[in-house]
């Protein structure tokens, strides 16, 4: 995904969403790529909304369908959040968690 960071020697059997860090022998998500996002000029507002969306999607144990529904209801639908949720909706290989 765009602005994602993938560690060296990481096997990536599923899609890596935009804006995140993935590492480990078999890729797993480590969090948002905050350093890269700040370096590319993402505003504090964008970072705040992406953090909320990331927490809902990847940290509280919901199915993708439930998580996407909650993100739509609870997170401001700025372009970056829409890009993240659209990426997940369109994944054919599944999403790395």
XYZ file of C-alpha atoms in Angstrom:
97
model
C 0.000 0.000 0.000
C 0.966 3.624 -0.406
C 3.170 4.980 2.412
C 3.408 1.494 3.887
C 6.759 0.335 5.252
C 7.649 -3.351 4.975
C 10.659 -4.659 6.906
C 13.423 -6.575 5.140
C 13.128 -10.379 4.912
C 9.371 -10.155 5.462
C 7.158 -12.671 3.639
C 3.966 -10.956 2.488
C 1.254 -13.542 1.714
C -1.629 -11.066 2.108
C -2.158 -7.437 1.121
C -0.547 -4.707 3.226
C -2.883 -1.725 3.698
C -1.684 1.797 2.960
C -0.133 3.903 5.738
C 1.105 1.019 7.944
C 4.304 -0.746 9.028
C 4.529 -4.506 8.527
C 7.423 -6.705 9.607
C 8.337 -10.148 10.881
C 9.146 -13.410 9.135
C 5.492 -13.647 8.119
C 4.214 -10.113 7.809
C 2.178 -8.715 10.656
C 1.134 -5.128 11.197
C 3.069 -3.053 13.722
C 1.053 0.160 13.487
C 0.749 3.237 11.357
C 3.859 4.477 9.561
C 3.721 7.754 11.509
C 7.299 8.791 10.689
C 6.729 8.356 6.960
C 3.330 10.042 7.070
C 4.702 13.056 8.961
C 7.668 13.215 6.580
C 5.213 13.377 3.667
C 3.301 16.268 5.243
C 0.198 14.522 6.557
C -1.583 16.889 8.954
C -2.301 16.153 12.618
C -6.007 15.905 11.736
C -5.313 13.229 9.112
C -3.058 11.332 11.515
C -5.740 11.477 14.234
C -8.444 10.067 11.923
C -6.121 7.367 10.549
C -5.218 6.346 14.122
C -8.918 6.008 14.987
C -9.595 3.952 11.866
C -6.519 1.746 12.432
C -7.541 1.003 16.024
C -11.073 0.013 14.982
C -9.957 -2.114 12.035
C -6.910 -3.867 13.482
C -6.868 -3.660 17.270
C -10.244 -4.433 18.803
C -10.942 -7.837 17.276
C -13.825 -7.075 14.934
C -14.408 -8.777 11.609
C -13.517 -6.595 8.623
C -17.219 -6.082 7.892
C -17.959 -4.956 11.456
C -14.845 -2.788 11.565
C -15.606 -1.059 8.264
C -19.141 -0.367 9.446
C -17.815 1.232 12.641
C -15.215 3.280 10.773
C -17.957 4.616 8.498
C -20.005 5.628 11.540
C -17.286 6.865 13.906
C -14.402 8.238 11.837
C -14.503 11.330 9.654
C -14.508 10.173 6.038
C -11.495 12.179 4.897
C -9.807 10.964 1.679
C -7.082 9.035 3.521
C -9.597 7.088 5.628
C -11.664 6.339 2.516
C -8.515 5.132 0.731
C -7.734 2.778 3.635
C -11.257 1.343 3.811
C -11.573 1.059 0.012
C -8.270 -0.848 -0.078
C -9.592 -3.330 2.480
C -12.910 -3.724 0.668
C -11.179 -4.415 -2.653
C -8.518 -6.854 -1.395
C -8.640 -10.222 -3.133
C -5.810 -11.925 -1.181
C -6.993 -10.844 2.258
C -5.490 -8.229 4.543
C -2.476 -8.699 6.786
C -3.352 -8.197 10.449
